[in-house]
Amino acid sequence: MSEATTPLPLEPIINLPVEMESRRILLVDDTPTIHEDFRKILGASPVANPQLADLMASVLGETPQPARTDVVPGFELDSAYQGEEAIGKVKAACAAGRPYALAFVDVRMPPGLDGVETILRLWEEDPALQTVICTAFSDYSWSQMAEKLGPSDRLLILKKPFDPVEVLQFAHALTKKWQLARQASDTLGGVRQMLEDCSAVVGSRMADLHREIAARVHAEERSVNTFNACPLPMALLRADGLGCVDANRAFLALAGCSREAALGRPLAALGLDLGEDATALLRASEPATACECTFSVHGAAPRPARFWSESLTLGEQPHVLLVLDADTERLAVGV
């Protein structure tokens, strides 16, 4: 059986802040009078005592003022008289989405679970529950309780007979602590959700980007293959000086050099001469279609040829794509 307490005032000593969000407190004790004491301390209280106000007005010779009936809200209190009952109430409160912020738990509640065992079970149902264990003498020492409950910032000890002010302080501090922890958890959950959403968006965009890159690589590979497989000599030249940027196999065979040897070198340095008119068109980046020209390689006798050119911009620099047809036999029959 729980121990008797000191006489308590009929009204709470301290007014509670109205803005406090969580006022749900579970009282766990096998003695009904203990519940009554807690309710006197933690329940709603009048802002003013009408009888006292009238008496003071009479003594001072003043006109009595109309009695005020508004009250300062107290905590929302619920009672359980045994450990198993308390466990059921905490479980039901969590399921309903209205968890308790704080539980005052007596250490001795025969014949059922004692306070330490009850707290362990309550924390299994609601790990966020703040707890005050109430004790005058105990089956457990503090070291034994600490060993059983483990290190925790959710547990305080209230010695009987308890002071009403101390009870109010515990209720204020621990419900506010529960509220702040809940807000932090909600904020963290929101941040995590935002990160998950961002991660999903980034993942989707990365997948799109990978597909786009793969498509471009595939298209580029096809373009390179087409470029190299073309039987006509083709070269990509810089417009300023006609330095070679790339060339296909047919062009390299015509020039008689490797791709590495051709890169960066102008046509003249490769031993190729298209004549003054064709060279002027290429330098001017003027598009040309099947234009007639003369063509010689490494100082050999000039021979007729045709060329096509197209101006391109690569990396913000002007370039020219040259296609040359120097097949004498085909040109002779007008193909």
mmCIF file of C-alpha atoms in Angstrom:
data_model
loop_
_atom_site.group_PDB
_atom_site.id
_atom_site.type_symbol
_atom_site.label_atom_id
_atom_site.label_comp_id
_atom_site.label_asym_id
_atom_site.label_seq_id
_atom_site.Cartn_x
_atom_site.Cartn_y
_atom_site.Cartn_z
ATOM 1 C CA MET A 1 0.000 0.000 0.000
ATOM 2 C CA SER A 2 1.285 3.503 -0.834
ATOM 3 C CA GLU A 3 2.327 5.829 1.976
ATOM 4 C CA ALA A 4 0.324 8.790 3.246
ATOM 5 C CA THR A 5 1.209 12.220 2.004
ATOM 6 C CA THR A 6 1.293 15.651 3.628
ATOM 7 C CA PRO A 7 -1.898 17.745 3.498
ATOM 8 C CA LEU A 8 -2.328 19.468 0.164
ATOM 9 C CA PRO A 9 -3.890 22.857 -0.704
ATOM 10 C CA LEU A 10 -7.300 22.873 -2.343
ATOM 11 C CA GLU A 11 -6.022 24.789 -5.353
ATOM 12 C CA PRO A 12 -2.833 24.539 -7.407
ATOM 13 C CA ILE A 13 -0.163 26.972 -6.310
ATOM 14 C CA ILE A 14 1.118 27.769 -9.795
ATOM 15 C CA ASN A 15 -0.904 28.681 -12.892
ATOM 16 C CA LEU A 16 0.001 26.543 -15.885
ATOM 17 C CA PRO A 17 0.886 28.087 -19.283
ATOM 18 C CA VAL A 18 -2.044 27.878 -21.681
ATOM 19 C CA GLU A 19 0.213 27.397 -24.735
ATOM 20 C CA MET A 20 1.536 24.016 -23.557
ATOM 21 C CA GLU A 21 0.473 21.465 -26.190
ATOM 22 C CA SER A 22 0.664 18.182 -24.301
ATOM 23 C CA ARG A 23 -1.152 17.988 -20.948
ATOM 24 C CA ARG A 24 -1.851 14.258 -20.927
ATOM 25 C CA ILE A 25 -0.568 12.676 -17.702
ATOM 26 C CA LEU A 26 -1.195 9.135 -16.452
ATOM 27 C CA LEU A 27 -1.328 8.576 -12.689
ATOM 28 C CA VAL A 28 -0.405 5.011 -11.695
ATOM 29 C CA ASP A 29 -0.965 4.231 -8.004
ATOM 30 C CA ASP A 30 -3.023 1.664 -6.082
ATOM 31 C CA THR A 31 -4.310 4.257 -3.564
ATOM 32 C CA PRO A 32 -7.296 6.399 -4.661
ATOM 33 C CA THR A 33 -6.391 9.252 -2.272
ATOM 34 C CA ILE A 34 -3.050 9.667 -4.077
ATOM 35 C CA HIS A 35 -4.959 10.229 -7.310
ATOM 36 C CA GLU A 36 -7.102 12.844 -5.554
ATOM 37 C CA ASP A 37 -3.990 14.618 -4.293
ATOM 38 C CA PHE A 38 -2.467 14.743 -7.772
ATOM 39 C CA ARG A 39 -5.716 16.054 -9.241
ATOM 40 C CA LYS A 40 -5.813 18.877 -6.686
ATOM 41 C CA ILE A 41 -2.288 19.860 -7.680
ATOM 42 C CA LEU A 42 -2.445 19.372 -11.441
ATOM 43 C CA GLY A 43 -6.111 20.062 -12.224
ATOM 44 C CA ALA A 44 -7.680 23.354 -13.395
ATOM 45 C CA SER A 45 -7.629 26.288 -10.965
ATOM 46 C CA PRO A 46 -9.728 29.492 -10.717
ATOM 47 C CA VAL A 47 -7.991 32.685 -11.661
ATOM 48 C CA ALA A 48 -9.430 34.392 -8.574
ATOM 49 C CA ASN A 49 -11.271 33.299 -5.425
ATOM 50 C CA PRO A 50 -14.651 35.144 -5.442
ATOM 51 C CA GLN A 51 -15.186 34.861 -1.656
ATOM 52 C CA LEU A 52 -11.705 36.155 -0.919
ATOM 53 C CA ALA A 53 -12.169 39.035 -3.367
ATOM 54 C CA ASP A 54 -15.464 40.088 -1.679
ATOM 55 C CA LEU A 55 -13.903 39.912 1.802
ATOM 56 C CA MET A 56 -10.918 42.047 0.732
ATOM 57 C CA ALA A 57 -13.248 44.618 -0.865
ATOM 58 C CA SER A 58 -15.285 44.843 2.373
ATOM 59 C CA VAL A 59 -12.217 45.323 4.556
ATOM 60 C CA LEU A 60 -10.821 48.003 2.232
ATOM 61 C CA GLY A 61 -14.180 49.747 1.817
ATOM 62 C CA GLU A 62 -14.247 49.151 -1.934
ATOM 63 C CA THR A 63 -17.092 48.111 -4.189
ATOM 64 C CA PRO A 64 -16.991 44.344 -4.791
ATOM 65 C CA GLN A 65 -16.166 43.487 -8.384
ATOM 66 C CA PRO A 66 -18.142 40.852 -10.359
ATOM 67 C CA ALA A 67 -16.725 37.418 -9.663
ATOM 68 C CA ARG A 68 -14.582 35.962 -12.436
ATOM 69 C CA THR A 69 -15.425 32.431 -13.462
ATOM 70 C CA ASP A 70 -12.580 31.781 -15.923
ATOM 71 C CA VAL A 71 -9.995 29.176 -14.961
ATOM 72 C CA VAL A 72 -6.457 28.341 -15.899
ATOM 73 C CA PRO A 73 -6.469 24.960 -17.663
ATOM 74 C CA GLY A 74 -4.791 22.141 -15.810
ATOM 75 C CA PHE A 75 -3.287 18.967 -17.120
ATOM 76 C CA GLU A 76 -5.441 16.256 -18.656
ATOM 77 C CA LEU A 77 -5.204 13.495 -16.059
ATOM 78 C CA ASP A 78 -5.999 9.804 -16.379
ATOM 79 C CA SER A 79 -5.801 7.140 -13.651
ATOM 80 C CA ALA A 80 -4.648 3.541 -13.463
ATOM 81 C CA TYR A 81 -4.536 1.593 -10.190
ATOM 82 C CA GLN A 82 -2.317 -1.308 -11.232
ATOM 83 C CA GLY A 83 0.591 -1.797 -13.632
ATOM 84 C CA GLU A 84 -1.313 -3.949 -16.122
ATOM 85 C CA GLU A 85 -4.101 -1.359 -16.314
ATOM 86 C CA ALA A 86 -1.533 1.378 -16.964
ATOM 87 C CA ILE A 87 0.087 -0.656 -19.747
ATOM 88 C CA GLY A 88 -3.287 -1.116 -21.421
ATOM 89 C CA LYS A 89 -4.057 2.606 -21.218
ATOM 90 C CA VAL A 90 -0.688 3.619 -22.687
ATOM 91 C CA LYS A 91 -1.106 1.112 -25.518
ATOM 92 C CA ALA A 92 -4.635 2.365 -26.274
ATOM 93 C CA ALA A 93 -3.517 6.025 -26.144
ATOM 94 C CA CYS A 94 -0.733 5.387 -28.645
ATOM 95 C CA ALA A 95 -3.102 3.503 -30.943
ATOM 96 C CA ALA A 96 -5.542 6.423 -30.813
ATOM 97 C CA GLY A 97 -2.804 8.902 -31.679
ATOM 98 C CA ARG A 98 -3.096 10.655 -28.277
ATOM 99 C CA PRO A 99 -0.105 9.396 -26.305
ATOM 100 C CA TYR A 100 0.572 10.434 -22.741
ATOM 101 C CA ALA A 101 3.468 12.813 -22.239
ATOM 102 C CA LEU A 102 4.153 11.845 -18.622
ATOM 103 C CA ALA A 103 3.369 9.104 -16.105
ATOM 104 C CA PHE A 104 3.673 9.307 -12.315
ATOM 105 C CA VAL A 105 4.202 5.700 -11.172
ATOM 106 C CA ASP A 106 4.166 4.427 -7.576
ATOM 107 C CA VAL A 107 6.981 2.001 -6.809
ATOM 108 C CA ARG A 108 4.824 -0.337 -4.654
ATOM 109 C CA MET A 109 1.508 -1.568 -6.085
ATOM 110 C CA PRO A 110 0.694 -5.002 -4.629
ATOM 111 C CA PRO A 111 -0.408 -7.523 -5.677
ATOM 112 C CA GLY A 112 0.508 -6.806 -9.304
ATOM 113 C CA LEU A 113 3.562 -5.406 -11.069
ATOM 114 C CA ASP A 114 5.710 -3.045 -9.052
ATOM 115 C CA GLY A 115 6.697 0.397 -10.346
ATOM 116 C CA VAL A 116 10.007 -0.625 -11.902
ATOM 117 C CA GLU A 117 8.476 -3.541 -13.814
ATOM 118 C CA THR A 118 5.558 -1.313 -14.866
ATOM 119 C CA ILE A 119 7.878 1.397 -16.225
ATOM 120 C CA LEU A 120 9.846 -1.127 -18.276
ATOM 121 C CA ARG A 121 6.593 -2.357 -19.840
ATOM 122 C CA LEU A 122 5.331 1.206 -20.401
ATOM 123 C CA TRP A 123 8.533 2.100 -22.249
ATOM 124 C CA GLU A 124 8.082 -0.941 -24.467
ATOM 125 C CA GLU A 125 4.692 0.453 -25.518
ATOM 126 C CA ASP A 126 5.829 4.092 -25.752
ATOM 127 C CA PRO A 127 9.609 4.765 -25.736
ATOM 128 C CA ALA A 128 8.991 8.543 -25.619
ATOM 129 C CA LEU A 129 6.980 8.478 -22.363
ATOM 130 C CA GLN A 130 8.492 10.664 -19.626
ATOM 131 C CA THR A 131 8.260 9.004 -16.212
ATOM 132 C CA VAL A 132 8.400 9.934 -12.525
ATOM 133 C CA ILE A 133 8.687 7.073 -10.029
ATOM 134 C CA CYS A 134 7.171 7.930 -6.628
ATOM 135 C CA THR A 135 8.730 6.292 -3.579
ATOM 136 C CA ALA A 136 9.201 6.695 0.189
ATOM 137 C CA PHE A 137 10.807 3.351 0.892
ATOM 138 C CA SER A 138 11.321 0.854 -1.818
ATOM 139 C CA ASP A 139 11.981 -2.761 -2.610
ATOM 140 C CA TYR A 140 14.726 -1.343 -4.853
ATOM 141 C CA SER A 141 17.674 0.865 -4.066
ATOM 142 C CA TRP A 142 18.538 3.591 -6.560
ATOM 143 C CA SER A 143 21.419 1.492 -7.906
ATOM 144 C CA GLN A 144 19.074 -1.466 -8.357
ATOM 145 C CA MET A 145 16.502 0.681 -10.173
ATOM 146 C CA ALA A 146 19.224 2.155 -12.382
ATOM 147 C CA GLU A 147 20.490 -1.340 -13.158
ATOM 148 C CA LYS A 148 17.007 -2.576 -14.079
ATOM 149 C CA LEU A 149 15.847 0.517 -15.985
ATOM 150 C CA GLY A 150 19.205 1.374 -17.520
ATOM 151 C CA PRO A 151 20.550 4.884 -18.109
ATOM 152 C CA SER A 152 17.670 7.099 -19.218
ATOM 153 C CA ASP A 153 16.822 10.788 -19.462
ATOM 154 C CA ARG A 154 13.117 9.886 -19.253
ATOM 155 C CA LEU A 155 13.081 9.051 -15.527
ATOM 156 C CA LEU A 156 12.995 11.176 -12.345
ATOM 157 C CA ILE A 157 12.395 10.149 -8.713
ATOM 158 C CA LEU A 158 9.798 11.880 -6.501
ATOM 159 C CA LYS A 159 10.163 11.231 -2.786
ATOM 160 C CA LYS A 160 7.068 10.827 -0.597
ATOM 161 C CA PRO A 161 5.619 12.787 1.083
ATOM 162 C CA PHE A 162 5.932 14.994 -1.988
ATOM 163 C CA ASP A 163 5.808 18.771 -2.215
ATOM 164 C CA PRO A 164 3.021 20.134 -4.520
ATOM 165 C CA VAL A 165 5.428 22.668 -6.007
ATOM 166 C CA GLU A 166 7.859 19.871 -6.866
ATOM 167 C CA VAL A 167 5.054 17.887 -8.519
ATOM 168 C CA LEU A 168 4.112 20.943 -10.606
ATOM 169 C CA GLN A 169 7.726 21.547 -11.566
ATOM 170 C CA PHE A 170 8.122 17.935 -12.673
ATOM 171 C CA ALA A 171 4.879 18.119 -14.662
ATOM 172 C CA HIS A 172 5.845 21.387 -16.363
ATOM 173 C CA ALA A 173 9.407 20.376 -17.172
ATOM 174 C CA LEU A 174 8.752 16.839 -18.381
ATOM 175 C CA THR A 175 5.664 17.605 -20.483
ATOM 176 C CA LYS A 176 7.551 20.492 -22.081
ATOM 177 C CA LYS A 177 10.517 18.170 -22.664
ATOM 178 C CA TRP A 178 8.171 15.613 -24.265
ATOM 179 C CA GLN A 179 6.663 18.344 -26.452
ATOM 180 C CA LEU A 180 10.057 19.602 -27.654
ATOM 181 C CA ALA A 181 11.241 16.052 -28.346
ATOM 182 C CA ARG A 182 8.042 15.410 -30.320
ATOM 183 C CA GLN A 183 8.520 18.602 -32.336
ATOM 184 C CA ALA A 184 12.156 17.683 -33.012
ATOM 185 C CA SER A 185 11.097 14.206 -34.097
ATOM 186 C CA ASP A 186 8.403 15.638 -36.401
ATOM 187 C CA THR A 187 10.897 18.106 -37.860
ATOM 188 C CA LEU A 188 13.444 15.346 -38.378
ATOM 189 C CA GLY A 189 10.771 13.197 -39.973
ATOM 190 C CA GLY A 190 9.892 16.060 -42.310
ATOM 191 C CA VAL A 191 13.535 16.556 -43.226
ATOM 192 C CA ARG A 192 13.950 12.840 -43.849
ATOM 193 C CA GLN A 193 10.851 12.801 -46.041
ATOM 194 C CA MET A 194 12.125 15.834 -47.939
ATOM 195 C CA LEU A 195 15.484 14.110 -48.429
ATOM 196 C CA GLU A 196 13.743 10.927 -49.575
ATOM 197 C CA ASP A 197 11.617 12.942 -52.013
ATOM 198 C CA CYS A 198 14.699 14.795 -53.273
ATOM 199 C CA SER A 199 16.576 11.526 -53.536
ATOM 200 C CA ALA A 200 13.737 10.014 -55.548
ATOM 201 C CA VAL A 201 13.670 13.031 -57.878
ATOM 202 C CA VAL A 202 17.454 13.010 -58.240
ATOM 203 C CA GLY A 203 17.408 9.253 -58.810
ATOM 204 C CA SER A 204 14.754 9.638 -61.495
ATOM 205 C CA ARG A 205 16.653 12.463 -63.177
ATOM 206 C CA MET A 206 19.904 10.537 -62.969
ATOM 207 C CA ALA A 207 18.204 7.563 -64.601
ATOM 208 C CA ASP A 208 16.897 9.864 -67.350
ATOM 209 C CA LEU A 209 20.372 11.372 -67.712
ATOM 210 C CA HIS A 210 21.988 7.943 -67.955
ATOM 211 C CA ARG A 211 19.496 6.956 -70.638
ATOM 212 C CA GLU A 212 20.134 10.199 -72.506
ATOM 213 C CA ILE A 213 23.908 9.758 -72.244
ATOM 214 C CA ALA A 214 23.621 6.153 -73.403
ATOM 215 C CA ALA A 215 21.464 7.264 -76.341
ATOM 216 C CA ARG A 216 23.939 10.002 -77.255
ATOM 217 C CA VAL A 217 26.888 7.647 -76.945
ATOM 218 C CA HIS A 218 25.080 5.145 -79.133
ATOM 219 C CA ALA A 219 24.230 7.853 -81.673
ATOM 220 C CA GLU A 220 27.804 9.115 -81.561
ATOM 221 C CA GLU A 221 29.153 5.618 -82.059
ATOM 222 C CA ARG A 222 26.859 5.172 -85.041
ATOM 223 C CA SER A 223 27.946 8.544 -86.373
ATOM 224 C CA VAL A 224 31.631 7.661 -85.914
ATOM 225 C CA ASN A 225 31.099 4.301 -87.551
ATOM 226 C CA THR A 226 29.287 5.941 -90.470
ATOM 227 C CA PHE A 227 32.018 8.581 -90.703
ATOM 228 C CA ASN A 228 34.791 5.963 -90.798
ATOM 229 C CA ALA A 229 32.894 3.581 -93.066
ATOM 230 C CA CYS A 230 32.201 6.203 -95.749
ATOM 231 C CA PRO A 231 34.177 5.304 -98.897
ATOM 232 C CA LEU A 232 34.712 8.986 -99.744
ATOM 233 C CA PRO A 233 37.517 10.852 -97.964
ATOM 234 C CA MET A 234 36.078 13.041 -95.180
ATOM 235 C CA ALA A 235 37.837 15.486 -92.869
ATOM 236 C CA LEU A 236 36.695 17.912 -90.143
ATOM 237 C CA LEU A 237 38.780 21.079 -90.400
ATOM 238 C CA ARG A 238 39.103 24.245 -88.353
ATOM 239 C CA ALA A 239 37.987 27.233 -90.407
ATOM 240 C CA ASP A 240 40.997 29.292 -89.299
ATOM 241 C CA GLY A 241 43.837 27.627 -91.128
ATOM 242 C CA LEU A 242 42.085 24.379 -92.102
ATOM 243 C CA GLY A 243 43.863 22.399 -89.380
ATOM 244 C CA CYS A 244 42.614 18.804 -89.280
ATOM 245 C CA VAL A 245 40.393 17.954 -86.252
ATOM 246 C CA ASP A 246 39.366 14.492 -87.424
ATOM 247 C CA ALA A 247 39.481 12.373 -90.579
ATOM 248 C CA ASN A 248 38.011 9.073 -91.701
ATOM 249 C CA ARG A 249 39.932 6.066 -92.932
ATOM 250 C CA ALA A 250 39.500 6.956 -96.636
ATOM 251 C CA PHE A 251 40.952 10.429 -96.096
ATOM 252 C CA LEU A 252 43.911 9.072 -94.096
ATOM 253 C CA ALA A 253 44.586 6.504 -96.814
ATOM 254 C CA LEU A 254 44.528 9.264 -99.440
ATOM 255 C CA ALA A 255 46.955 11.392 -97.395
ATOM 256 C CA GLY A 256 49.079 8.358 -96.562
ATOM 257 C CA CYS A 257 49.321 9.047 -92.819
ATOM 258 C CA SER A 258 47.866 7.958 -89.499
ATOM 259 C CA ARG A 259 45.101 9.813 -87.663
ATOM 260 C CA GLU A 260 47.562 10.957 -84.995
ATOM 261 C CA ALA A 261 49.884 12.386 -87.660
ATOM 262 C CA ALA A 262 47.009 14.217 -89.370
ATOM 263 C CA LEU A 263 45.502 15.908 -86.287
ATOM 264 C CA GLY A 264 46.195 19.641 -86.092
ATOM 265 C CA ARG A 265 47.902 19.859 -89.469
ATOM 266 C CA PRO A 266 46.459 21.881 -92.385
ATOM 267 C CA LEU A 267 45.759 20.301 -95.761
ATOM 268 C CA ALA A 268 48.919 21.690 -97.334
ATOM 269 C CA ALA A 269 51.045 20.137 -94.564
ATOM 270 C CA LEU A 270 49.422 16.801 -95.367
ATOM 271 C CA GLY A 271 50.470 17.139 -99.004
ATOM 272 C CA LEU A 272 46.939 17.820 -100.279
ATOM 273 C CA ASP A 273 46.245 20.621 -102.748
ATOM 274 C CA LEU A 274 42.636 21.402 -103.795
ATOM 275 C CA GLY A 275 43.508 24.483 -105.794
ATOM 276 C CA GLU A 276 43.031 28.128 -104.950
ATOM 277 C CA ASP A 277 39.271 28.350 -105.615
ATOM 278 C CA ALA A 278 38.317 25.359 -103.447
ATOM 279 C CA THR A 279 40.687 26.410 -100.666
ATOM 280 C CA ALA A 280 39.182 29.931 -100.646
ATOM 281 C CA LEU A 281 35.673 28.468 -100.291
ATOM 282 C CA LEU A 282 36.784 26.294 -97.386
ATOM 283 C CA ARG A 283 38.455 29.220 -95.609
ATOM 284 C CA ALA A 284 35.337 31.313 -96.042
ATOM 285 C CA SER A 285 33.257 28.450 -94.591
ATOM 286 C CA GLU A 286 31.028 28.670 -97.630
ATOM 287 C CA PRO A 287 28.831 25.599 -98.168
ATOM 288 C CA ALA A 288 29.606 23.821 -101.417
ATOM 289 C CA THR A 289 27.854 20.987 -103.230
ATOM 290 C CA ALA A 290 29.673 18.848 -105.789
ATOM 291 C CA CYS A 291 32.012 21.670 -106.767
ATOM 292 C CA GLU A 292 34.609 20.923 -109.406
ATOM 293 C CA CYS A 293 38.254 21.318 -108.444
ATOM 294 C CA THR A 294 41.692 19.958 -109.190
ATOM 295 C CA PHE A 295 43.397 17.701 -106.717
ATOM 296 C CA SER A 296 46.967 16.598 -106.168
ATOM 297 C CA VAL A 297 48.701 14.557 -103.468
ATOM 298 C CA HIS A 298 52.296 15.066 -102.382
ATOM 299 C CA GLY A 299 53.164 17.073 -105.528
ATOM 300 C CA ALA A 300 51.746 14.560 -108.021
ATOM 301 C CA ALA A 301 50.131 15.789 -111.230
ATOM 302 C CA PRO A 302 46.762 17.508 -110.569
ATOM 303 C CA ARG A 303 43.658 15.525 -111.447
ATOM 304 C CA PRO A 304 39.961 16.441 -111.482
ATOM 305 C CA ALA A 305 37.920 16.030 -108.334
ATOM 306 C CA ARG A 306 34.706 17.141 -106.715
ATOM 307 C CA PHE A 307 34.126 18.297 -103.148
ATOM 308 C CA TRP A 308 31.320 19.057 -100.752
ATOM 309 C CA SER A 309 31.682 21.281 -97.717
ATOM 310 C CA GLU A 310 29.443 22.269 -94.794
ATOM 311 C CA SER A 311 30.105 24.880 -92.098
ATOM 312 C CA LEU A 312 29.726 23.705 -88.467
ATOM 313 C CA THR A 313 30.150 25.263 -85.019
ATOM 314 C CA LEU A 314 31.834 23.008 -82.479
ATOM 315 C CA GLY A 315 32.738 24.334 -79.022
ATOM 316 C CA GLU A 316 31.825 27.842 -80.214
ATOM 317 C CA GLN A 317 34.518 27.584 -82.901
ATOM 318 C CA PRO A 318 33.790 27.570 -86.678
ATOM 319 C CA HIS A 319 34.656 24.341 -88.496
ATOM 320 C CA VAL A 320 34.257 22.943 -91.970
ATOM 321 C CA LEU A 321 33.328 19.402 -92.958
ATOM 322 C CA LEU A 322 35.044 18.430 -96.231
ATOM 323 C CA VAL A 323 33.987 15.506 -98.400
ATOM 324 C CA LEU A 324 36.233 14.800 -101.395
ATOM 325 C CA ASP A 325 35.605 12.606 -104.406
ATOM 326 C CA ALA A 326 38.879 11.992 -106.226
ATOM 327 C CA ASP A 327 37.911 8.798 -108.040
ATOM 328 C CA THR A 328 39.140 9.603 -111.582
ATOM 329 C CA GLU A 329 37.336 6.735 -113.266
ATOM 330 C CA ARG A 330 33.981 7.550 -111.668
ATOM 331 C CA LEU A 331 34.352 11.229 -112.457
ATOM 332 C CA ALA A 332 35.247 10.406 -116.087
ATOM 333 C CA VAL A 333 31.881 8.707 -116.623
ATOM 334 C CA GLY A 334 29.992 11.456 -114.748
ATOM 335 C CA VAL A 335 28.861 9.380 -111.735
#
